[in-house]
Amino acid sequence: MELSQRRSNADYERGIEMAKATEQIQYETDDPNRIQDVGWTFKEVWRRTRGFVVTSVNLIIFFILWEIVTTYGNINSLFLPKASAMFQELWVGMTTRAPEGAVFSGSILDHFLHSFTNLMTGLAIAMAIGIPGGLLMGGNKYVESILSPYVWALASLPRIALVPLFILFLGFTTTMQVTIIVISAVFPIVINAWAGVKTTEKSLLAAAKVFGANRVQLYYKVVLPYTLPFIISGIQQGIGRGLIGVVIAELFGGSNGLGYLIQRSADTFNTAMTFAVLLLLIVMSLSLINFTRWLEAKVAPWRNVNHL
Amino acid sequence: MPISNENIIVADNLTISYDLHRERKKLIALQDINLEIKKGEFVVLVGPSGCGKTSFINAVSGLIPKSGGSVKVRGEEVTAPGPDRAMVFQDYALLPWRTVESNIRLPYELQNLGISEEEKKQRVKNCLELVDLAGFEKSFPYELSGGMKQRVGIARALATNPDILLADEPFAAIDAMTREAMQAEMERIVMETGQTCVFITHSIDEAILLGDRVVVISYRPGKIKEIVNIDFPRPRMNNSEVKISKTYAELRDHIWNLVKDEAMQTTRGE
């Protein structure tokens, strides 16, 4: 029998009829009340806010215990100041500025602004180098094999070992501090972007090719969006490393910044100030990292990463 | 749509091999495949894992180069992918950062088909209705079930209104119940659009229910072992007589006997 005879027009028409009939049935079984409104109950409010409430209560208890122990225990405030003293130092330090022409500023805000500006500048430079660098390494075999030994060598070197060298090159300057931040933050960004390109799912590339993508479109429509969450998590690691870079650079060589302030306040037995700066560093670091997490969830909701 | 007598895909002594870099050897995946597929025909490829079924589909789509022979689509040698051939993937291959609608529009962004914005909108709407996903335009793939994801994959393949639909084990990752529903859907869609379909599966039932012809491919190297004609009238999916008929059982047994030895071989790794 010929193929054409086997599948006649009558068959075709019967098929359409049947297909329509099955569709009808499917629509009838679709219950419009399937999605129902759930009102605001106490349980629902608690479920959504419990994380925040528990953390807040936890921290309040922690600081109260600290205060009790330092007030009634026999503890030298040189080693452990009262929690209230630390908060007071932080408040005063963040609300006052050094007078015009002061040689040394005791204001935390001044030092914070210096460190924060350095960190941001360093991160911006690290991103400007790291993102295109990583993408190129992932995309081009030659660039990869030329650059990868240097990237791995520098990435595996403890960055602190380079500080004396940079001080020698650049002196005790802001440029030196920013350079150390860049060197600290750039490698996680490079390596993550590189890995992102390399791990792009083959089937997504195949799909794009089948539907007509040329090389440029392949990068623009598939590889880049796929790599974006990798880049963000690289930046997240970069922030952590960058902060280490900030403190190290200021501890070793500088006369301003939070790292210097820690050193200075410890040297002058102002332990409350030291603790205040440490607390500020924690808050700053957590805020930045949470911002990148929020950003990651925003741009890549499909990754659905369960954070620690 | 009745099947015409015009050949749309012609494979002539098609051979495909892969380099095994580590061993400095070549692995021949498909050897001397001669296959003529007619316009409007539903051809199913069956064979053990690793026999080169996917290589055949990839060669027709233009994704991989051939090492011998030729594949012609409408008389022209295949060198690169084209809008006349679309593909449905086993793992859906949907871009996770795009909504359902945006995924279906992808082919329009990648190539200039010379159709107006109005028509694109209309076509996306039609495709979504055809696969029963109207109302899910703004959903993201990760919010959908496996069956729904694959329906998006099918809708995307239909968006360019291709002549040839290539499906690489599209329902392999879908549960058994949804799978039957999807097979019915697939039959209906192909009947409505009149497309030529090359379909890979490991399920003999799926092959018999969907195919006008079932091509059985042998293992290492992949060669055509036999081509089985399936003569059931369509639609077969909602026709309970097909599955309980004697012919069905005989066909099933026949194809199983063809692939049995091969399948055993792959499990022994010979």
PDB file of C-alpha atoms in Angstrom, chain A residues 113-296:
ATOM      1  CA  LEU A 113      34.321  56.800  54.418  1.00  0.00           C
ATOM      2  CA  HIS A 114      37.977  56.440  53.462  1.00  0.00           C
ATOM      3  CA  SER A 115      37.864  52.632  53.673  1.00  0.00           C
ATOM      4  CA  PHE A 116      34.479  52.352  51.993  1.00  0.00           C
ATOM      5  CA  THR A 117      35.492  54.569  49.083  1.00  0.00           C
ATOM      6  CA  ASN A 118      38.679  52.535  48.655  1.00  0.00           C
ATOM      7  CA  LEU A 119      36.737  49.277  48.760  1.00  0.00           C
ATOM      8  CA  MET A 120      34.232  50.452  46.183  1.00  0.00           C
ATOM      9  CA  THR A 121      36.923  51.807  43.889  1.00  0.00           C
ATOM     10  CA  GLY A 122      38.895  48.583  44.236  1.00  0.00           C
ATOM     11  CA  LEU A 123      35.834  46.415  43.569  1.00  0.00           C
ATOM     12  CA  ALA A 124      34.872  48.495  40.544  1.00  0.00           C
ATOM     13  CA  ILE A 125      38.364  48.110  39.063  1.00  0.00           C
ATOM     14  CA  ALA A 126      38.388  44.386  39.929  1.00  0.00           C
ATOM     15  CA  MET A 127      35.069  43.931  38.126  1.00  0.00           C
ATOM     16  CA  ALA A 128      36.197  45.964  35.130  1.00  0.00           C
ATOM     17  CA  ILE A 129      39.236  43.684  34.787  1.00  0.00           C
ATOM     18  CA  GLY A 130      37.786  40.421  36.111  1.00  0.00           C
ATOM     19  CA  ILE A 131      34.512  40.117  34.221  1.00  0.00           C
ATOM     20  CA  PRO A 132      35.815  40.638  30.671  1.00  0.00           C
ATOM     21  CA  GLY A 133      38.965  38.692  31.596  1.00  0.00           C
ATOM     22  CA  GLY A 134      37.026  35.681  32.832  1.00  0.00           C
ATOM     23  CA  LEU A 135      34.623  35.763  29.887  1.00  0.00           C
ATOM     24  CA  LEU A 136      37.504  35.889  27.420  1.00  0.00           C
ATOM     25  CA  MET A 137      39.277  33.026  29.160  1.00  0.00           C
ATOM     26  CA  GLY A 138      36.139  30.921  29.049  1.00  0.00           C
ATOM     27  CA  GLY A 139      35.403  31.777  25.453  1.00  0.00           C
ATOM     28  CA  ASN A 140      38.780  31.499  23.788  1.00  0.00           C
ATOM     29  CA  LYS A 141      41.094  28.517  24.123  1.00  0.00           C
ATOM     30  CA  TYR A 142      44.247  30.519  23.336  1.00  0.00           C
ATOM     31  CA  VAL A 143      43.523  33.306  25.832  1.00  0.00           C
ATOM     32  CA  GLU A 144      42.738  30.591  28.357  1.00  0.00           C
ATOM     33  CA  SER A 145      45.966  28.683  27.955  1.00  0.00           C
ATOM     34  CA  ILE A 146      48.055  31.868  27.928  1.00  0.00           C
ATOM     35  CA  LEU A 147      46.487  33.490  30.996  1.00  0.00           C
ATOM     36  CA  SER A 148      45.528  30.543  33.183  1.00  0.00           C
ATOM     37  CA  PRO A 149      48.987  29.847  34.708  1.00  0.00           C
ATOM     38  CA  TYR A 150      49.243  33.478  35.876  1.00  0.00           C
ATOM     39  CA  VAL A 151      45.692  33.512  37.184  1.00  0.00           C
ATOM     40  CA  TRP A 152      46.183  30.306  39.154  1.00  0.00           C
ATOM     41  CA  ALA A 153      49.607  31.395  40.425  1.00  0.00           C
ATOM     42  CA  LEU A 154      48.382  34.744  41.725  1.00  0.00           C
ATOM     43  CA  ALA A 155      45.080  33.326  42.977  1.00  0.00           C
ATOM     44  CA  SER A 156      46.810  30.699  45.062  1.00  0.00           C
ATOM     45  CA  LEU A 157      49.372  33.144  46.510  1.00  0.00           C
ATOM     46  CA  PRO A 158      48.286  34.530  49.897  1.00  0.00           C
ATOM     47  CA  ARG A 159      47.619  38.153  48.956  1.00  0.00           C
ATOM     48  CA  ILE A 160      49.099  39.430  52.221  1.00  0.00           C
ATOM     49  CA  ALA A 161      52.519  38.331  50.934  1.00  0.00           C
ATOM     50  CA  LEU A 162      52.339  40.985  48.243  1.00  0.00           C
ATOM     51  CA  VAL A 163      51.743  43.895  50.616  1.00  0.00           C
ATOM     52  CA  PRO A 164      55.410  44.717  51.331  1.00  0.00           C
ATOM     53  CA  LEU A 165      56.086  44.698  47.595  1.00  0.00           C
ATOM     54  CA  PHE A 166      53.261  47.113  46.829  1.00  0.00           C
ATOM     55  CA  ILE A 167      54.367  49.381  49.650  1.00  0.00           C
ATOM     56  CA  LEU A 168      57.805  49.378  48.047  1.00  0.00           C
ATOM     57  CA  PHE A 169      56.342  50.180  44.619  1.00  0.00           C
ATOM     58  CA  LEU A 170      53.708  52.705  45.563  1.00  0.00           C
ATOM     59  CA  GLY A 171      54.559  53.945  49.057  1.00  0.00           C
ATOM     60  CA  PHE A 172      52.046  54.532  51.849  1.00  0.00           C
ATOM     61  CA  THR A 173      49.416  55.872  49.527  1.00  0.00           C
ATOM     62  CA  THR A 174      45.777  55.373  48.739  1.00  0.00           C
ATOM     63  CA  THR A 175      46.838  53.971  45.374  1.00  0.00           C
ATOM     64  CA  MET A 176      48.727  51.218  47.201  1.00  0.00           C
ATOM     65  CA  GLN A 177      45.669  50.439  49.333  1.00  0.00           C
ATOM     66  CA  VAL A 178      43.359  50.278  46.327  1.00  0.00           C
ATOM     67  CA  THR A 179      45.830  48.101  44.420  1.00  0.00           C
ATOM     68  CA  ILE A 180      45.859  45.573  47.231  1.00  0.00           C
ATOM     69  CA  ILE A 181      42.045  45.535  47.248  1.00  0.00           C
ATOM     70  CA  VAL A 182      41.985  44.971  43.480  1.00  0.00           C
ATOM     71  CA  ILE A 183      44.520  42.152  43.688  1.00  0.00           C
ATOM     72  CA  SER A 184      42.488  40.554  46.476  1.00  0.00           C
ATOM     73  CA  ALA A 185      39.100  40.826  44.800  1.00  0.00           C
ATOM     74  CA  VAL A 186      39.871  40.261  41.135  1.00  0.00           C
ATOM     75  CA  PHE A 187      40.640  36.529  41.157  1.00  0.00           C
ATOM     76  CA  PRO A 188      37.386  35.153  42.520  1.00  0.00           C
ATOM     77  CA  ILE A 189      35.623  37.266  39.897  1.00  0.00           C
ATOM     78  CA  VAL A 190      37.859  36.037  37.047  1.00  0.00           C
ATOM     79  CA  ILE A 191      37.616  32.402  38.077  1.00  0.00           C
ATOM     80  CA  ASN A 192      33.840  32.449  38.532  1.00  0.00           C
ATOM     81  CA  ALA A 193      33.168  34.150  35.205  1.00  0.00           C
ATOM     82  CA  TRP A 194      35.544  31.715  33.522  1.00  0.00           C
ATOM     83  CA  ALA A 195      33.820  28.719  35.148  1.00  0.00           C
ATOM     84  CA  GLY A 196      30.408  30.111  34.217  1.00  0.00           C
ATOM     85  CA  VAL A 197      31.281  30.217  30.521  1.00  0.00           C
ATOM     86  CA  LYS A 198      32.872  26.775  30.677  1.00  0.00           C
ATOM     87  CA  THR A 199      29.887  25.126  32.360  1.00  0.00           C
ATOM     88  CA  THR A 200      27.184  26.588  30.119  1.00  0.00           C
ATOM     89  CA  GLU A 201      24.824  23.705  29.442  1.00  0.00           C
ATOM     90  CA  LYS A 202      25.515  22.037  26.118  1.00  0.00           C
ATOM     91  CA  SER A 203      21.860  21.469  25.367  1.00  0.00           C
ATOM     92  CA  LEU A 204      21.108  25.177  25.705  1.00  0.00           C
ATOM     93  CA  LEU A 205      23.855  25.939  23.206  1.00  0.00           C
ATOM     94  CA  ALA A 206      22.541  23.237  20.873  1.00  0.00           C
ATOM     95  CA  ALA A 207      19.015  24.652  21.141  1.00  0.00           C
ATOM     96  CA  ALA A 208      20.199  28.156  20.313  1.00  0.00           C
ATOM     97  CA  LYS A 209      22.182  26.838  17.337  1.00  0.00           C
ATOM     98  CA  VAL A 210      19.234  24.837  16.014  1.00  0.00           C
ATOM     99  CA  PHE A 211      17.051  27.931  16.168  1.00  0.00           C
ATOM    100  CA  GLY A 212      19.568  29.918  14.179  1.00  0.00           C
ATOM    101  CA  ALA A 213      21.999  31.587  16.587  1.00  0.00           C
ATOM    102  CA  ASN A 214      25.295  32.788  15.162  1.00  0.00           C
ATOM    103  CA  ARG A 215      28.431  33.003  17.305  1.00  0.00           C
ATOM    104  CA  VAL A 216      27.742  36.473  18.643  1.00  0.00           C
ATOM    105  CA  GLN A 217      24.128  35.639  19.492  1.00  0.00           C
ATOM    106  CA  LEU A 218      25.266  32.447  21.187  1.00  0.00           C
ATOM    107  CA  TYR A 219      27.344  34.534  23.610  1.00  0.00           C
ATOM    108  CA  TYR A 220      24.858  37.318  24.016  1.00  0.00           C
ATOM    109  CA  LYS A 221      21.681  35.242  24.389  1.00  0.00           C
ATOM    110  CA  VAL A 222      22.940  32.106  26.130  1.00  0.00           C
ATOM    111  CA  VAL A 223      26.453  32.249  27.576  1.00  0.00           C
ATOM    112  CA  LEU A 224      26.201  35.704  29.195  1.00  0.00           C
ATOM    113  CA  PRO A 225      22.849  35.228  30.936  1.00  0.00           C
ATOM    114  CA  TYR A 226      23.980  31.778  32.046  1.00  0.00           C
ATOM    115  CA  THR A 227      27.208  33.207  33.462  1.00  0.00           C
ATOM    116  CA  LEU A 228      25.628  36.190  35.218  1.00  0.00           C
ATOM    117  CA  PRO A 229      24.836  34.411  38.525  1.00  0.00           C
ATOM    118  CA  PHE A 230      28.386  32.988  38.510  1.00  0.00           C
ATOM    119  CA  ILE A 231      29.767  36.503  38.116  1.00  0.00           C
ATOM    120  CA  ILE A 232      27.609  37.759  40.976  1.00  0.00           C
ATOM    121  CA  SER A 233      28.796  35.009  43.262  1.00  0.00           C
ATOM    122  CA  GLY A 234      32.355  35.878  42.186  1.00  0.00           C
ATOM    123  CA  ILE A 235      31.698  39.469  43.211  1.00  0.00           C
ATOM    124  CA  GLN A 236      30.309  38.193  46.505  1.00  0.00           C
ATOM    125  CA  GLN A 237      33.545  36.348  47.212  1.00  0.00           C
ATOM    126  CA  GLY A 238      35.432  39.386  45.927  1.00  0.00           C
ATOM    127  CA  ILE A 239      33.772  41.577  48.554  1.00  0.00           C
ATOM    128  CA  GLY A 240      34.964  39.281  51.322  1.00  0.00           C
ATOM    129  CA  ARG A 241      38.492  39.174  49.950  1.00  0.00           C
ATOM    130  CA  GLY A 242      38.425  42.902  49.231  1.00  0.00           C
ATOM    131  CA  LEU A 243      37.554  43.678  52.843  1.00  0.00           C
ATOM    132  CA  ILE A 244      40.528  41.626  53.993  1.00  0.00           C
ATOM    133  CA  GLY A 245      42.583  43.635  51.534  1.00  0.00           C
ATOM    134  CA  VAL A 246      41.263  46.918  52.957  1.00  0.00           C
ATOM    135  CA  VAL A 247      42.161  46.039  56.537  1.00  0.00           C
ATOM    136  CA  ILE A 248      45.540  44.545  55.670  1.00  0.00           C
ATOM    137  CA  ALA A 249      46.548  47.499  53.526  1.00  0.00           C
ATOM    138  CA  GLU A 250      45.578  49.933  56.277  1.00  0.00           C
ATOM    139  CA  LEU A 251      47.168  47.919  59.088  1.00  0.00           C
ATOM    140  CA  PHE A 252      50.484  47.708  57.278  1.00  0.00           C
ATOM    141  CA  GLY A 253      50.762  50.999  55.583  1.00  0.00           C
ATOM    142  CA  GLY A 254      48.548  53.963  56.100  1.00  0.00           C
ATOM    143  CA  SER A 255      47.435  56.725  58.371  1.00  0.00           C
ATOM    144  CA  ASN A 256      43.728  56.470  57.808  1.00  0.00           C
ATOM    145  CA  GLY A 257      40.970  53.966  57.323  1.00  0.00           C
ATOM    146  CA  LEU A 258      39.250  51.461  59.607  1.00  0.00           C
ATOM    147  CA  GLY A 259      42.244  49.114  59.682  1.00  0.00           C
ATOM    148  CA  TYR A 260      44.451  51.942  60.880  1.00  0.00           C
ATOM    149  CA  LEU A 261      41.829  52.981  63.425  1.00  0.00           C
ATOM    150  CA  ILE A 262      41.783  49.466  64.924  1.00  0.00           C
ATOM    151  CA  GLN A 263      45.562  49.605  65.295  1.00  0.00           C
ATOM    152  CA  ARG A 264      45.547  53.114  66.686  1.00  0.00           C
ATOM    153  CA  SER A 265      42.720  52.561  69.180  1.00  0.00           C
ATOM    154  CA  ALA A 266      44.333  49.355  70.452  1.00  0.00           C
ATOM    155  CA  ASP A 267      47.680  51.145  70.798  1.00  0.00           C
ATOM    156  CA  THR A 268      46.011  53.883  72.855  1.00  0.00           C
ATOM    157  CA  PHE A 269      44.108  51.377  75.035  1.00  0.00           C
ATOM    158  CA  ASN A 270      40.750  52.575  73.712  1.00  0.00           C
ATOM    159  CA  THR A 271      39.328  49.046  73.500  1.00  0.00           C
ATOM    160  CA  ALA A 272      35.730  50.271  73.205  1.00  0.00           C
ATOM    161  CA  MET A 273      36.721  52.012  69.961  1.00  0.00           C
ATOM    162  CA  THR A 274      38.430  48.837  68.686  1.00  0.00           C
ATOM    163  CA  PHE A 275      35.290  46.820  69.313  1.00  0.00           C
ATOM    164  CA  ALA A 276      33.139  49.537  67.759  1.00  0.00           C
ATOM    165  CA  VAL A 277      35.204  49.395  64.542  1.00  0.00           C
ATOM    166  CA  LEU A 278      35.080  45.589  64.477  1.00  0.00           C
ATOM    167  CA  LEU A 279      31.301  45.714  64.814  1.00  0.00           C
ATOM    168  CA  LEU A 280      31.133  48.249  62.010  1.00  0.00           C
ATOM    169  CA  LEU A 281      33.243  45.967  59.786  1.00  0.00           C
ATOM    170  CA  ILE A 282      30.905  43.061  60.477  1.00  0.00           C
ATOM    171  CA  VAL A 283      27.838  45.134  59.656  1.00  0.00           C
ATOM    172  CA  MET A 284      29.439  46.503  56.485  1.00  0.00           C
ATOM    173  CA  SER A 285      30.546  43.096  55.253  1.00  0.00           C
ATOM    174  CA  LEU A 286      27.199  41.416  55.951  1.00  0.00           C
ATOM    175  CA  SER A 287      25.266  44.246  54.301  1.00  0.00           C
ATOM    176  CA  LEU A 288      27.341  44.041  51.131  1.00  0.00           C
ATOM    177  CA  ILE A 289      27.139  40.251  50.953  1.00  0.00           C
ATOM    178  CA  ASN A 290      23.396  40.254  51.579  1.00  0.00           C
ATOM    179  CA  PHE A 291      23.013  42.838  48.853  1.00  0.00           C
ATOM    180  CA  THR A 292      24.721  40.545  46.365  1.00  0.00           C
ATOM    181  CA  ARG A 293      22.536  37.632  47.516  1.00  0.00           C
ATOM    182  CA  TRP A 294      19.454  39.712  46.967  1.00  0.00           C
ATOM    183  CA  LEU A 295      20.823  40.705  43.559  1.00  0.00           C
ATOM    184  CA  GLU A 296      21.512  37.070  42.692  1.00  0.00           C
TER     185      GLU A 296
END
